[in-house]
Amino acid sequence: MYSTAFLDLPPMDSAAGTVRLPGSKSISNRVLLLAGLASGTTAVHDLLDSDDTRVMLDALQTLGCGLRRDGNVLHVTGLGGQLSVRQAALFLGNAGTAMRPLAAALAVLTATQGGEFELSGVARMHERPIGDLVNALRQLGCPVLELGQPGFPPLRLGDGQRHALATSAPIRVRGDVSSQFLTALLLALPLVTTQGPVVIEVEGELISKPYIDITLRLLARFGIEVERDGYQRFTLPQGSAYQTPGDIHVEADASSASYFIALGALAGIDSPVRIEGVGLDSIQGDIRFVEAARAMGAQISGGPGWLEVRRGAWPLQALTLDCNHIPDAAMTLAVMALYADGPTRLTNIASWRVKETDRIAAMATELRKLGAQVDEGPDFIEVQPLTAWRPASIHTYDDHRMAMCLSLAAFNPLTSSADPCPVRIEDPRCVAKTFPDYFEVLFSCVQPVDGAVPVLTVDGPTASGKGTLASELAARLGYHLLDSGALYRATALAAQDAGLSLEDEAALARLAATLDLHFEGHQVFLGGRDITDPLRLESTGGMASRVSVHPAVRQALHQVQLNFRRAPGLVADGRDMGTVLFPDATLKIFLTASVAQRAERRYKQLISKGNPAKLNDLLSDLTARDARDSNRQTAPCKPAEDAVLLDNSALSIDASIGQCMGWWQSRRPF
């Protein structure tokens, strides 16, 4: 997961491959609550691991549910409808699928068994309405107190006393703001059916009906068969009791599938994008996004648990669509509209305004940044196709779906002959709410425009601090890191292990070409062996300097290094990154600290780690290495003509990073 302040997406022009989607958020949190209320232990398979499920799990654990992980299976031992903890404060982040159902369940449990709980979340959660659910719970006789603004969280549920609930009359709840209010009541009210059936009546037109279908199917899995009259009246039978189904599998998220369905429709040109984990047999309403994508021209095939999507009509076909049945996935259509042959109008989406952010206003604002003409109203958005694209920095509003939808704008080269435009996604970590690895999965199946992946090079002599600087810059930007020196040091170690002479150029080149080397974070593995520590020894650096003078070795490692240039970008450190490997780099930095200053720095570093060192020896060694590196016939260590020189002798690492990030930002188009 990317935790950077922003993530720059290079322009893309094709996609292919297979993606495996994470579990559905809507199913995951419903299953967790039902398992927590049920008798017995439920084995939950393929549960979504995200911010929203983590707050639900924390809440269940606080309430006394047993949780045990066994690989990809979570075993939940439920409360059997009986509180084991009667007072707690629960923080639920921005998870509506946790806040609303837990509020209903705890309101009912505290009213009938005694207890008091406080539910709160992040600032945005305290702006998301819950008043209609509160009103329905008060009809029952549940003590519920809003601790802030009326009609919004935070809430206090219960007052420590037991109360008789009015379950003989129908409980009425509005259906035109959020279907989660009805879902919350359906999940909670089986707890109070001992004396007779409980009836829920919906006032107004129910939105997002497919989400209610999910709720009803899952209730049936836990032993609750709800009778319904359309979507207006629901009856929970007398004596309803949650019973564990034993094992239950969480289907992959159909809303998340929409981004990759769109990806195939846009860029699955020569090969399809295959989606696994959700298929045409899905129980989720958002699977009907397939119908909308087909209407726009996508070619889609599928079966149980899989879909394959490729481009059909191009440009995409504009449409006007009532999106009440796919409120979350419909956001993806707003970005697909940029690639259509006319205006696309999405209607009946008033619920967008009470989600993680006001999604109608947010979508309109961000699409306009890209250059689009957008019209918005209380419950609709209309988007004109776009050919004159602009680079844009997309504000994501702490809303996962804004980040994932707008990432598709990086495919702008497909519609424009002008210069391809990168797209900046601010706060990419917000996808952790439902799809923590979204960008990693996206990058695994897309192809950037040739030469469009940005590169930042950091060159300089030995002990100039280029490795530390490059590593920190890569972390700040979310880019891949190429430590070219590590390749040469690993070649030297491999030669030592094989008993090769460091003067045998041909043998060293053959060895370098087949080097079994891979990086995992700050660790380096050679042939499966962790060589992180020996790689950093002074003696290894000396051997690497001798190895790197051989032109055949440098040629053998040339393509290996070029292959590091992958989306979203690359920071490369070495001695010839800006002159030989990446002459088209966006920014080239060359460190210029003197040999005396570098020797002093290395001396202090070694002494601080308890390693013996002599300053004069270090000075002599660095002087000799500098001579070899700067005078070698192939790729001598020198600044590129367009490099920026940075004397970091008196600069802290933070000051050096700040200076380089300033240079980088000045060269980006946002």
XYZ file of C-alpha atoms in Angstrom:
670
model
C 0.000 0.000 0.000
C 1.248 3.478 -0.857
C 1.445 5.782 2.171
C 2.974 8.726 0.335
C 1.493 12.232 0.300
C 0.760 11.771 -3.388
C 1.258 9.244 -6.159
C 1.994 10.315 -9.732
C 0.583 7.985 -12.382
C 2.388 8.051 -15.725
C 0.192 8.106 -18.855
C -0.900 4.600 -19.857
C -1.931 3.138 -23.198
C -2.801 -0.545 -22.709
C -3.755 -3.182 -20.154
C -3.789 -6.966 -19.933
C -3.419 -9.693 -17.336
C -5.213 -11.195 -14.379
C -6.254 -9.488 -11.166
C -7.526 -11.128 -7.996
C -9.849 -8.835 -6.079
C -10.116 -8.466 -2.296
C -13.278 -9.443 -0.444
C -16.393 -7.308 -0.518
C -16.576 -4.634 2.181
C -20.377 -4.833 2.281
C -20.365 -8.608 2.704
C -17.367 -8.661 5.067
C -18.804 -6.336 7.707
C -22.278 -7.877 7.529
C -20.792 -11.348 7.991
C -18.624 -10.179 10.888
C -21.554 -8.672 12.769
C -23.782 -11.694 12.145
C -21.000 -14.043 13.276
C -20.509 -11.855 16.354
C -24.213 -12.036 17.256
C -24.634 -15.736 16.487
C -24.207 -18.765 18.695
C -21.184 -20.895 17.921
C -18.017 -20.304 15.914
C -18.045 -19.183 12.289
C -15.073 -19.727 9.981
C -14.933 -16.698 7.686
C -12.933 -17.256 4.482
C -11.438 -14.522 2.250
C -12.391 -11.684 4.566
C -11.437 -8.228 3.316
C -8.453 -6.811 5.187
C -9.044 -3.056 5.195
C -9.610 -0.058 7.441
C -13.374 -0.656 7.579
C -13.133 -4.329 8.524
C -10.405 -3.613 11.073
C -12.614 -1.195 13.017
C -15.428 -3.761 13.001
C -13.053 -6.460 14.259
C -11.751 -4.151 16.992
C -15.320 -3.464 18.067
C -16.270 -7.153 18.166
C -13.184 -7.981 20.194
C -13.990 -5.189 22.651
C -17.515 -6.581 22.977
C -16.129 -9.998 23.933
C -16.282 -11.985 20.701
C -13.566 -14.580 20.218
C -11.318 -14.007 17.202
C -8.726 -16.490 15.978
C -6.843 -16.400 12.681
C -5.747 -19.505 10.822
C -4.089 -18.421 7.592
C -6.728 -16.837 5.377
C -9.540 -17.943 7.688
C -10.884 -15.969 10.643
C -12.746 -17.935 13.311
C -15.336 -15.780 15.078
C -16.973 -17.068 18.253
C -20.199 -15.143 18.713
C -22.015 -13.754 21.724
C -25.174 -15.772 21.150
C -27.190 -12.579 21.447
C -25.966 -11.902 25.000
C -23.765 -8.982 26.030
C -20.603 -9.997 27.848
C -19.387 -6.391 28.133
C -21.849 -3.689 29.151
C -19.862 -0.524 28.770
C -17.328 0.569 26.148
C -16.362 3.330 23.750
C -16.022 2.133 20.149
C -14.168 4.102 17.453
C -15.406 3.190 13.968
C -13.387 5.442 11.680
C -15.365 6.338 8.558
C -17.023 2.930 8.210
C -20.739 3.346 7.621
C -21.035 -0.450 7.320
C -19.836 -0.660 10.927
C -21.410 2.447 12.485
C -25.013 1.927 11.392
C -25.459 -1.840 12.064
C -23.525 -1.721 15.349
C -25.588 1.260 16.491
C -28.798 -0.688 15.888
C -27.563 -3.942 17.449
C -26.134 -2.273 20.561
C -29.202 -0.056 20.980
C -31.404 -3.141 21.095
C -29.040 -5.139 23.324
C -28.524 -2.339 25.853
C -32.243 -1.637 26.003
C -33.111 -5.268 26.752
C -30.083 -6.290 28.825
C -28.751 -3.036 30.280
C -25.544 -1.320 29.316
C -24.111 1.837 27.798
C -21.908 2.267 24.723
C -20.501 5.262 22.873
C -19.888 5.083 19.136
C -17.720 7.656 17.361
C -15.630 8.033 14.224
C -13.533 10.436 12.223
C -14.765 13.966 11.519
C -16.408 12.944 8.232
C -18.348 10.162 9.963
C -19.802 12.798 12.280
C -21.113 14.557 9.140
C -22.830 11.455 7.722
C -26.537 11.288 8.631
C -27.873 8.672 10.992
C -30.998 10.481 12.223
C -33.479 8.233 10.398
C -31.998 5.160 12.071
C -31.991 6.916 15.455
C -35.681 7.804 14.994
C -36.532 4.180 14.180
C -34.690 2.923 17.280
C -36.490 5.478 19.455
C -39.823 4.209 18.095
C -38.853 0.883 19.621
C -38.076 2.520 22.952
C -34.280 2.307 22.769
C -32.450 5.097 24.646
C -30.236 6.765 22.009
C -28.506 10.107 22.554
C -26.691 12.160 19.920
C -23.552 13.549 21.568
C -22.951 16.186 18.906
C -25.155 17.541 16.159
C -28.705 16.096 16.177
C -29.105 13.391 13.566
C -25.392 12.556 13.357
C -22.808 10.532 15.282
C -21.274 10.290 17.823
C -23.972 8.375 19.712
C -24.562 7.052 23.211
C -26.593 3.842 23.206
C -28.381 2.721 26.359
C -28.554 4.281 29.797
C -27.604 1.308 31.958
C -31.243 0.359 32.551
C -33.491 -2.268 30.988
C -36.443 -1.162 28.895
C -39.478 -2.886 27.441
C -39.478 -2.426 23.682
C -42.526 -1.702 21.543
C -42.202 -4.483 18.982
C -45.897 -5.112 18.288
C -46.305 -2.109 15.979
C -44.369 -1.799 12.697
C -41.052 0.045 12.911
C -40.944 2.742 10.255
C -37.736 3.925 8.576
C -37.011 6.168 5.603
C -35.520 4.433 2.598
C -34.541 7.364 0.395
C -31.339 8.481 2.173
C -29.338 5.306 2.749
C -30.213 1.626 2.527
C -27.812 1.050 5.444
C -30.522 2.205 7.878
C -32.815 -0.638 6.784
C -29.893 -3.090 6.744
C -29.026 -2.082 10.312
C -32.569 -2.808 11.517
C -32.755 -6.106 9.627
C -29.498 -7.257 11.223
C -30.444 -6.142 14.744
C -34.143 -6.833 15.224
C -34.000 -10.657 15.208
C -32.677 -10.093 18.754
C -36.158 -8.961 19.928
C -38.505 -11.463 18.252
C -39.046 -13.599 21.356
C -42.613 -12.378 21.962
C -43.705 -12.205 18.337
C -42.738 -11.209 14.834
C -41.261 -7.769 14.216
C -42.272 -5.736 11.170
C -40.244 -3.009 9.440
C -41.992 -0.661 7.020
C -40.056 1.529 4.583
C -41.217 5.095 4.017
C -40.648 6.421 0.516
C -38.772 4.789 -2.342
C -35.961 2.513 -1.140
C -32.621 3.291 -2.772
C -29.814 0.795 -3.357
C -32.130 -2.218 -3.268
C -29.369 -4.681 -4.244
C -27.628 -4.003 -0.925
C -30.802 -5.103 0.883
C -30.765 -8.293 -1.179
C -27.232 -8.959 0.143
C -28.453 -8.430 3.705
C -31.402 -10.811 3.258
C -29.235 -13.541 1.730
C -26.713 -13.341 4.530
C -29.419 -13.373 7.196
C -30.709 -16.581 5.620
C -27.217 -18.092 5.874
C -27.326 -17.362 9.617
C -30.786 -18.914 10.069
C -33.052 -15.854 9.708
C -35.638 -16.135 6.919
C -37.162 -12.698 6.408
C -40.563 -12.392 4.771
C -40.990 -9.348 2.577
C -43.631 -7.559 0.564
C -41.601 -5.993 -2.226
C -39.172 -3.523 -0.694
C -41.741 -1.792 1.515
C -42.490 -4.269 4.307
C -40.199 -6.818 5.985
C -41.247 -9.326 8.661
C -38.798 -11.012 11.039
C -40.419 -14.257 12.289
C -41.090 -14.869 15.968
C -38.274 -16.721 17.699
C -35.614 -15.769 15.159
C -32.152 -16.753 16.375
C -28.774 -16.386 14.703
C -27.043 -19.709 14.125
C -23.586 -20.059 12.659
C -23.446 -21.586 9.173
C -20.088 -23.096 10.176
C -18.125 -21.842 7.175
C -18.847 -18.825 5.021
C -16.903 -17.399 2.091
C -16.717 -13.691 1.348
C -17.141 -12.946 -2.311
C -14.729 -10.488 -3.944
C -15.892 -6.898 -4.120
C -18.058 -6.125 -7.157
C -17.643 -2.370 -6.665
C -13.875 -2.805 -6.877
C -14.353 -4.938 -9.988
C -15.811 -1.896 -11.745
C -12.374 -0.250 -12.034
C -10.912 -3.262 -13.815
C -14.004 -3.755 -15.982
C -13.509 -0.143 -17.051
C -9.796 -0.814 -17.513
C -10.546 -3.632 -19.937
C -13.123 -1.523 -21.770
C -10.590 1.292 -22.194
C -7.288 -0.468 -22.699
C -7.800 -4.214 -23.136
C -6.879 -3.851 -26.791
C -4.778 -6.880 -27.746
C -5.570 -9.065 -24.726
C -8.349 -9.018 -22.117
C -8.234 -8.021 -18.483
C -9.300 -11.053 -16.436
C -10.931 -10.500 -13.037
C -11.073 -13.342 -10.514
C -13.042 -13.602 -7.295
C -16.333 -12.229 -8.584
C -18.358 -13.289 -11.617
C -21.722 -13.128 -13.299
C -23.172 -15.251 -10.471
C -22.382 -12.586 -7.851
C -24.919 -11.816 -5.119
C -23.829 -8.167 -5.145
C -25.916 -5.572 -6.912
C -22.870 -3.794 -8.300
C -22.267 -6.751 -10.619
C -24.860 -5.030 -12.781
C -22.111 -2.580 -13.639
C -21.374 -5.191 -16.304
C -24.619 -4.173 -18.046
C -23.629 -0.504 -18.038
C -20.128 -1.258 -19.332
C -21.585 -3.400 -22.133
C -23.943 -0.551 -23.009
C -20.884 1.670 -23.398
C -19.301 -0.877 -25.744
C -17.184 -3.192 -23.582
C -16.870 -6.839 -24.593
C -17.429 -8.900 -21.426
C -17.586 -12.641 -20.862
C -17.767 -14.402 -17.539
C -18.880 -17.252 -15.367
C -18.887 -18.260 -11.699
C -16.149 -16.236 -10.003
C -14.582 -14.685 -13.111
C -14.929 -12.001 -15.772
C -12.920 -11.151 -18.870
C -13.121 -7.699 -20.407
C -11.657 -6.210 -23.562
C -12.243 -3.114 -25.621
C -15.215 -3.253 -28.000
C -16.679 -0.010 -29.306
C -14.216 2.884 -29.459
C -14.705 5.577 -28.480
C -17.041 4.328 -25.795
C -20.751 4.880 -26.369
C -22.340 7.623 -24.284
C -25.419 6.751 -22.259
C -28.055 8.092 -19.915
C -28.590 5.756 -16.971
C -30.605 5.594 -13.758
C -27.887 4.392 -11.368
C -29.978 3.717 -8.278
C -29.122 0.020 -8.527
C -25.319 0.560 -8.685
C -24.619 3.680 -6.589
C -20.975 2.930 -5.772
C -19.938 1.425 -9.090
C -21.664 4.250 -10.988
C -18.802 6.537 -9.995
C -16.605 4.618 -12.423
C -19.005 5.475 -15.254
C -18.375 9.182 -14.617
C -14.696 8.708 -15.513
C -15.451 6.343 -18.404
C -17.610 9.166 -19.765
C -14.442 11.122 -20.550
C -13.700 8.517 -23.244
C -17.203 8.444 -24.777
C -18.594 9.738 -28.078
C -21.037 12.141 -26.453
C -22.373 13.370 -23.091
C -23.068 10.753 -20.424
C -25.744 11.493 -17.816
C -26.007 9.521 -14.543
C -29.234 10.024 -12.591
C -30.856 8.991 -9.296
C -27.546 9.248 -7.429
C -28.583 11.516 -4.535
C -26.988 9.006 -2.143
C -23.567 10.081 -3.468
C -23.926 13.258 -1.435
C -24.007 11.435 1.937
C -21.154 8.994 1.341
C -17.517 9.353 2.465
C -17.691 12.793 0.857
C -20.226 14.647 -1.293
C -19.312 12.531 -4.279
C -21.313 14.471 -6.861
C -19.580 17.748 -5.975
C -16.193 16.053 -5.592
C -16.414 14.196 -8.903
C -17.474 17.329 -10.769
C -14.626 19.346 -9.249
C -11.916 16.823 -10.072
C -13.139 16.078 -13.603
C -13.060 19.800 -14.324
C -9.405 19.876 -13.254
C -8.708 17.440 -16.080
C -10.406 19.823 -18.518
C -13.863 18.235 -18.651
C -17.171 20.057 -18.946
C -19.441 18.793 -16.162
C -22.994 19.633 -15.126
C -24.268 18.562 -11.722
C -27.549 18.660 -9.852
C -29.063 17.359 -6.602
C -29.193 13.781 -7.900
C -27.382 13.704 -11.255
C -24.102 14.372 -13.008
C -23.521 14.872 -16.723
C -20.028 14.577 -18.194
C -18.870 15.624 -21.666
C -16.143 13.623 -23.448
C -12.640 15.017 -23.237
C -9.923 15.357 -25.874
C -7.897 18.341 -24.592
C -6.588 16.814 -21.363
C -4.702 18.692 -18.673
C -2.314 17.261 -16.082
C -4.140 17.374 -12.769
C -3.527 16.796 -9.094
C -6.616 14.930 -7.895
C -7.868 15.676 -4.400
C -9.351 12.471 -2.986
C -11.323 13.791 0.017
C -10.265 10.774 2.125
C -12.575 8.797 -0.184
C -11.246 5.512 -1.531
C -13.541 5.472 -4.534
C -12.472 8.936 -5.678
C -8.845 7.752 -5.785
C -9.579 4.518 -7.630
C -12.009 6.005 -10.158
C -9.837 8.971 -11.084
C -6.778 6.755 -11.586
C -8.422 5.755 -14.877
C -7.783 9.274 -16.164
C -4.163 8.188 -16.699
C -5.314 6.472 -19.905
C -5.810 9.839 -21.595
C -3.305 9.006 -24.402
C -6.020 6.739 -25.833
C -8.134 9.758 -26.833
C -5.664 12.524 -27.566
C -2.839 13.075 -30.011
C -1.406 15.817 -27.790
C 1.291 15.181 -25.196
C 0.205 12.428 -22.781
C -0.716 13.747 -19.339
C 0.289 12.224 -16.002
C -2.246 12.247 -13.166
C -1.400 12.896 -9.528
C -3.494 11.115 -6.881
C -3.314 12.900 -3.540
C -3.372 10.775 -0.362
C -3.320 7.395 -2.137
C -3.515 5.648 1.233
C -7.255 6.375 1.340
C -7.798 3.200 -0.734
C -7.023 1.252 2.462
C -10.723 1.562 3.301
C -11.588 -1.235 0.860
C -8.666 -2.108 -1.431
C -5.275 -1.485 0.240
C -3.260 -2.878 -2.698
C -5.267 -1.216 -5.449
C -2.410 0.685 -7.057
C -0.034 -2.283 -6.880
C -2.658 -4.412 -8.643
C -3.296 -1.683 -11.206
C 0.404 -1.348 -12.029
C 0.702 -5.113 -12.451
C -1.549 -5.126 -15.513
C -0.986 -1.815 -17.306
C 1.558 -0.626 -19.838
C 2.739 2.981 -19.640
C 3.364 5.019 -22.770
C 6.916 4.425 -24.015
C 9.347 6.644 -22.136
C 6.628 8.080 -19.899
C 7.709 6.476 -16.611
C 9.516 9.267 -14.750
C 13.068 8.735 -13.504
C 15.052 10.649 -10.908
C 18.772 9.849 -10.852
C 21.181 10.379 -7.958
C 24.834 10.016 -8.987
C 28.009 10.719 -7.116
C 31.267 9.266 -5.863
C 31.651 6.646 -3.149
C 30.421 7.634 0.342
C 28.652 10.751 -0.932
C 25.374 9.642 0.661
C 23.635 8.906 -2.616
C 22.226 5.578 -1.436
C 20.541 7.072 1.620
C 19.246 10.051 -0.336
C 17.912 7.915 -3.185
C 16.189 5.507 -0.784
C 14.436 8.347 1.033
C 13.365 10.033 -2.199
C 11.943 6.753 -3.510
C 9.980 6.332 -0.279
C 8.583 9.881 -0.503
C 7.502 9.413 -4.118
C 6.334 5.803 -3.918
C 8.781 4.899 -6.690
C 10.887 1.829 -7.309
C 14.508 2.067 -6.177
C 17.496 0.989 -8.229
C 20.672 0.727 -6.165
C 23.061 0.104 -9.043
C 25.957 -0.248 -6.646
C 24.204 -3.219 -5.052
C 24.254 -5.001 -8.421
C 28.007 -4.593 -8.715
C 28.599 -5.486 -5.074
C 26.415 -8.582 -5.461
C 28.370 -9.545 -8.594
C 31.600 -9.202 -6.610
C 30.250 -11.365 -3.768
C 28.992 -13.971 -6.231
C 32.415 -13.988 -7.908
C 34.083 -14.459 -4.540
C 31.746 -17.369 -3.728
C 32.485 -18.930 -7.125
C 36.244 -18.466 -6.760
C 36.478 -16.197 -9.811
C 39.237 -13.669 -10.313
C 38.034 -10.075 -10.283
C 40.207 -9.543 -13.357
C 38.472 -12.249 -15.421
C 36.173 -9.965 -17.381
C 34.473 -12.639 -19.502
C 33.676 -14.907 -16.549
C 32.396 -11.981 -14.487
C 30.139 -10.854 -17.354
C 28.630 -14.338 -17.674
C 28.032 -14.386 -13.921
C 26.436 -10.917 -13.908
C 24.052 -11.845 -16.722
C 22.590 -14.722 -14.678
C 22.664 -13.074 -11.247
C 19.829 -14.454 -9.070
C 19.270 -11.229 -7.164
C 16.121 -9.732 -5.692
C 15.204 -6.963 -3.288
C 12.633 -7.051 -0.463
C 12.392 -3.665 1.191
C 15.833 -2.943 2.635
C 16.945 -6.583 2.316
C 18.904 -8.027 -0.608
C 18.956 -11.726 -1.488
C 21.432 -13.532 -3.738
C 20.433 -17.063 -4.691
C 17.955 -17.008 -1.787
C 20.685 -15.992 0.708
C 20.361 -12.734 2.628
C 23.433 -10.692 1.693
C 22.251 -7.363 3.107
C 25.036 -7.078 5.683
C 28.014 -8.378 3.650
C 26.849 -6.180 0.776
C 27.581 -3.073 2.868
C 31.070 -4.024 3.997
C 33.937 -1.725 2.979
C 35.766 -4.701 1.512
C 32.774 -5.530 -0.697
C 32.663 -1.944 -1.945
C 36.312 -2.178 -2.896
C 35.695 -5.379 -4.856
C 32.691 -3.808 -6.586
C 34.840 -0.903 -7.750
C 37.220 -3.378 -9.386
C 34.368 -5.324 -10.983
C 32.656 -2.218 -12.383
C 35.659 -1.194 -14.518
C 35.012 -4.084 -16.927
C 32.917 -2.964 -19.949
C 31.504 -6.476 -20.450
C 30.192 -6.562 -16.867
C 28.583 -3.159 -17.256
C 26.951 -4.313 -20.500
C 25.654 -7.485 -18.845
C 24.009 -5.451 -16.094
C 22.742 -2.726 -18.430
C 19.368 -4.322 -19.330
C 18.898 -5.555 -15.763
C 19.011 -1.946 -14.616
C 16.758 -0.663 -17.394
C 14.110 -3.193 -16.329
C 13.740 -1.353 -13.026
C 11.957 1.439 -14.913
C 8.367 0.513 -14.132
C 5.219 2.379 -13.123
C 4.790 4.524 -11.200
C 8.431 5.703 -11.424
C 12.058 5.076 -10.549
C 14.752 6.609 -8.377
C 18.146 5.294 -9.518
C 21.417 5.805 -7.677
C 24.901 5.076 -8.921
C 27.742 6.688 -10.832
C 26.394 6.728 -14.397
C 22.617 6.722 -13.959
C 22.138 10.159 -15.489
C 24.845 9.881 -18.139
C 24.448 6.335 -19.465
C 21.445 4.456 -18.102
C 18.746 7.131 -18.053
C 19.849 10.123 -20.120
C 16.172 11.180 -20.444
C 15.619 11.311 -16.658
C 13.274 14.052 -15.456
C 15.755 15.162 -12.801
C 19.456 14.319 -12.483
C 21.229 15.043 -9.205
C 24.982 14.783 -8.727
C 26.457 14.917 -5.219
C 29.719 16.854 -4.925
C 31.053 16.508 -1.367
C 34.878 16.455 -1.291
C 36.850 13.265 -0.651
C 38.001 14.595 2.740
C 34.440 15.333 3.807
C 33.253 11.927 2.604
C 36.056 10.143 4.455
C 35.172 11.999 7.664
C 31.504 11.079 7.253
C 32.273 7.417 6.603
C 34.679 7.328 9.571
C 32.009 8.639 11.955
C 29.481 6.200 10.536
C 31.718 3.187 11.084
C 32.768 4.239 14.583
C 29.128 4.819 15.592
C 28.388 1.205 14.641
C 31.320 -0.114 16.657
C 33.413 -0.963 13.599
C 37.177 -0.265 13.688
C 38.291 2.422 11.237
C 41.233 4.711 10.502
C 40.554 8.050 8.874
C 43.773 8.038 6.813
C 43.029 4.566 5.474
C 39.515 5.616 4.496
C 40.844 8.739 2.804
C 43.354 6.727 0.790
C 40.761 4.126 -0.183
C 38.219 6.736 -1.342
C 40.866 8.601 -3.302
C 41.822 5.397 -5.100
C 38.190 4.518 -5.838
C 37.489 8.018 -7.157
C 40.449 7.694 -9.521
C 39.242 4.323 -10.834
C 35.630 5.483 -11.196
C 36.376 8.804 -12.895
C 39.096 7.517 -15.227
C 37.579 4.262 -16.421
C 37.073 4.085 -20.157
C 33.423 3.024 -19.973
C 30.876 5.255 -18.168
C 33.192 7.309 -15.979
C 31.704 8.854 -12.831
C 30.936 12.453 -13.783
C 27.901 14.775 -13.750
C 25.562 14.737 -16.723
C 25.570 18.030 -18.598
C 22.040 18.801 -17.373
C 22.568 17.508 -13.811
C 21.863 19.633 -10.748
C 24.881 19.704 -8.428
C 24.247 19.259 -4.714
C 27.020 19.764 -2.192
C 25.597 17.924 0.807
C 28.707 18.281 2.977
C 26.987 20.470 5.543
C 23.397 19.363 4.903
C 21.366 16.974 7.028
C 19.595 14.185 5.206
C 16.248 15.969 5.757
C 17.643 19.184 4.264
C 18.992 17.272 1.258
C 15.641 15.544 0.753
C 13.803 18.851 0.999
C 16.052 20.443 -1.602
C 15.677 17.520 -4.015
C 11.891 17.296 -3.551
C 11.680 21.007 -4.344
C 13.602 20.473 -7.574
C 11.404 17.494 -8.416
C 8.136 19.361 -7.866
C 9.342 22.228 -10.038
C 9.780 19.806 -12.931
C 6.387 18.150 -12.654
C 3.425 19.565 -14.622
C 0.912 19.846 -11.802
